[in-house]
């Protein structure tokens, strides 16, 4: 589906000549030691949406998202301007390639370490991922600019424009169990984010490569699942074989949450025991 180009509100930078950088293997080597509009606590606030008509209503409710202010992102480290696409047409799933044995209460520290690695050592200007999800199913805001807006990230080289990057916190190589709570949260987040632009989570979409270092030559149009893995667009093992194997079930669940019929049987879906229990939103 084609999305019209949106006019940016005053003071907002549209997607233009944004350096298309992204992880070229493991997204980070660092190891750990909800409202629309501006996110509270950000040192350089971003303007709110100028009009509600800029995007159609989502098909699913917005899930709970922990803002950057709660995990104590140092806003002096990032670029002062966010860049925006016309809309989000696809989601790329990643893993952070960090240890799996973490306590969910310690995730804010992990995020700060990732943030340091990607701003100071990789010069990406901010976290590359738009969102991160922990094994307890808590969703965190990644790149600044507004969780409900089509912020251009730095997560999938060649395909950062018009997509969202969701990173599962941990490492999901062969034989690793993907927590049901994490899986459900990723599906709910993808369903909501794609729903903002009316995109069916179980559909195929066409994206155009902006960088010849991706799997496709610059300017090449390629077909992707609306929910794809990082390795579908770039030569990498990310998001790990175990998480990649769960993407069909995640697509099915996301489409179901959107109220759409799904081409896949629901037998592979594993529901979290509870999504209304205690959330690990604190910081350390």
CSV table of C-alpha atoms in Angstrom, one decimal, residues 144-260:
chain,number,residue,atom,x,y,z
A,144,UNK,CA,13.4,9.6,20.7
A,145,UNK,CA,10.8,11.4,18.6
A,146,UNK,CA,7.4,10.1,19.8
A,147,UNK,CA,6.3,6.5,20.2
A,148,UNK,CA,3.2,7.1,18.1
A,149,UNK,CA,5.1,8.7,15.3
A,150,UNK,CA,6.9,7.2,12.3
A,151,UNK,CA,10.4,7.9,13.6
A,152,UNK,CA,13.3,6.8,11.3
A,153,UNK,CA,15.5,4.6,13.3
A,154,UNK,CA,18.9,3.0,12.6
A,155,UNK,CA,18.2,-0.7,12.8
A,156,UNK,CA,18.0,-2.3,9.4
A,157,UNK,CA,20.5,-1.0,6.9
A,158,UNK,CA,18.7,0.0,3.7
A,159,UNK,CA,15.2,-0.3,5.2
A,160,UNK,CA,15.1,2.2,8.0
A,161,UNK,CA,12.7,4.5,6.1
A,162,UNK,CA,9.0,3.8,6.8
A,163,UNK,CA,9.7,0.9,9.2
A,164,UNK,CA,10.0,0.4,13.0
A,165,UNK,CA,12.7,-1.6,14.7
A,166,UNK,CA,11.6,-3.7,17.8
A,167,UNK,CA,14.5,-5.4,19.7
A,168,UNK,CA,14.0,-8.3,22.0
A,169,UNK,CA,16.3,-7.9,25.0
A,170,UNK,CA,18.5,-11.0,25.1
A,171,UNK,CA,20.1,-13.5,22.7
A,172,UNK,CA,18.0,-16.0,20.8
A,173,UNK,CA,20.2,-18.4,19.1
A,174,UNK,CA,19.1,-22.0,18.3
A,175,UNK,CA,17.4,-23.8,21.1
A,176,UNK,CA,16.7,-20.7,23.2
A,177,UNK,CA,13.2,-20.3,24.6
A,178,UNK,CA,11.5,-17.1,23.6
A,179,UNK,CA,9.4,-16.0,26.7
A,180,UNK,CA,5.7,-16.0,26.0
A,181,UNK,CA,5.3,-12.6,27.7
A,182,UNK,CA,8.0,-11.1,25.4
A,183,UNK,CA,6.4,-12.7,22.3
A,184,UNK,CA,2.9,-11.4,23.2
A,185,UNK,CA,4.3,-7.9,23.8
A,186,UNK,CA,6.1,-7.8,20.5
A,187,UNK,CA,2.9,-8.9,18.7
A,188,UNK,CA,0.8,-6.3,20.5
A,189,UNK,CA,3.3,-3.5,19.8
A,190,UNK,CA,3.6,-4.5,16.1
A,191,UNK,CA,-0.2,-4.7,15.8
A,192,UNK,CA,-0.6,-1.3,17.2
A,193,UNK,CA,2.2,0.4,15.3
A,194,UNK,CA,1.2,-1.1,11.9
A,195,UNK,CA,-2.5,-0.4,12.7
A,196,UNK,CA,-1.7,3.3,12.8
A,197,UNK,CA,-1.2,3.2,9.1
A,198,UNK,CA,-3.9,0.6,8.4
A,199,UNK,CA,-1.3,-2.2,7.6
A,200,UNK,CA,-2.3,-5.8,8.0
A,201,UNK,CA,0.2,-7.4,10.3
A,202,UNK,CA,0.0,-10.7,8.3
A,203,UNK,CA,0.4,-9.0,4.9
A,204,UNK,CA,3.2,-8.7,2.5
A,205,UNK,CA,4.6,-5.2,1.8
A,206,UNK,CA,7.1,-3.9,-0.7
A,207,UNK,CA,10.0,-1.7,0.4
A,208,UNK,CA,12.8,0.0,-1.6
A,209,UNK,CA,16.4,-0.4,-0.5
A,210,UNK,CA,18.2,2.9,0.3
A,211,UNK,CA,21.6,1.4,0.7
A,212,UNK,CA,23.6,-1.1,-1.4
A,213,UNK,CA,25.1,-2.7,1.7
A,214,UNK,CA,21.7,-4.2,2.5
A,215,UNK,CA,20.6,-7.6,1.0
A,216,UNK,CA,19.3,-5.6,-2.0
A,217,UNK,CA,21.0,-3.1,-4.3
A,218,UNK,CA,20.1,0.6,-3.7
A,219,UNK,CA,16.8,1.4,-5.4
A,220,UNK,CA,15.7,-2.3,-5.5
A,221,UNK,CA,12.1,-3.0,-4.6
A,222,UNK,CA,11.7,-6.1,-2.4
A,223,UNK,CA,8.8,-7.9,-0.8
A,224,UNK,CA,8.8,-8.5,2.9
A,225,UNK,CA,6.4,-9.7,5.5
A,226,UNK,CA,4.9,-6.8,7.4
A,227,UNK,CA,6.6,-8.3,10.4
A,228,UNK,CA,10.1,-9.4,9.3
A,229,UNK,CA,13.4,-10.3,10.9
A,230,UNK,CA,16.5,-8.2,10.7
A,231,UNK,CA,18.2,-10.9,8.6
A,232,UNK,CA,15.5,-10.5,5.9
A,233,UNK,CA,16.9,-7.1,5.0
A,234,UNK,CA,20.6,-7.4,6.0
A,235,UNK,CA,23.2,-10.2,6.1
A,236,UNK,CA,23.2,-11.0,9.9
A,237,UNK,CA,22.1,-13.7,12.3
A,238,UNK,CA,19.8,-11.3,14.1
A,239,UNK,CA,17.2,-11.8,15.5
A,240,UNK,CA,18.6,-15.3,16.2
A,241,UNK,CA,17.2,-18.6,14.9
A,242,UNK,CA,14.9,-19.2,17.9
A,243,UNK,CA,13.2,-15.8,17.6
A,244,UNK,CA,13.0,-16.0,13.8
A,245,UNK,CA,11.2,-19.3,14.2
A,246,UNK,CA,8.5,-17.5,16.3
A,247,UNK,CA,7.8,-14.8,13.8
A,248,UNK,CA,4.9,-16.7,12.1
A,249,UNK,CA,3.1,-17.0,15.4
A,250,UNK,CA,3.8,-13.4,16.2
A,251,UNK,CA,2.3,-12.4,12.8
A,252,UNK,CA,-0.7,-14.5,13.5
A,253,UNK,CA,-1.3,-13.1,17.0
A,254,UNK,CA,-0.7,-9.5,15.8
A,255,UNK,CA,-3.2,-9.9,12.9
A,256,UNK,CA,-5.7,-11.4,15.4
A,257,UNK,CA,-5.2,-8.4,17.7
A,258,UNK,CA,-6.0,-6.2,14.8
A,259,UNK,CA,-9.2,-8.1,14.2
A,260,UNK,CA,-8.1,-9.5,10.9
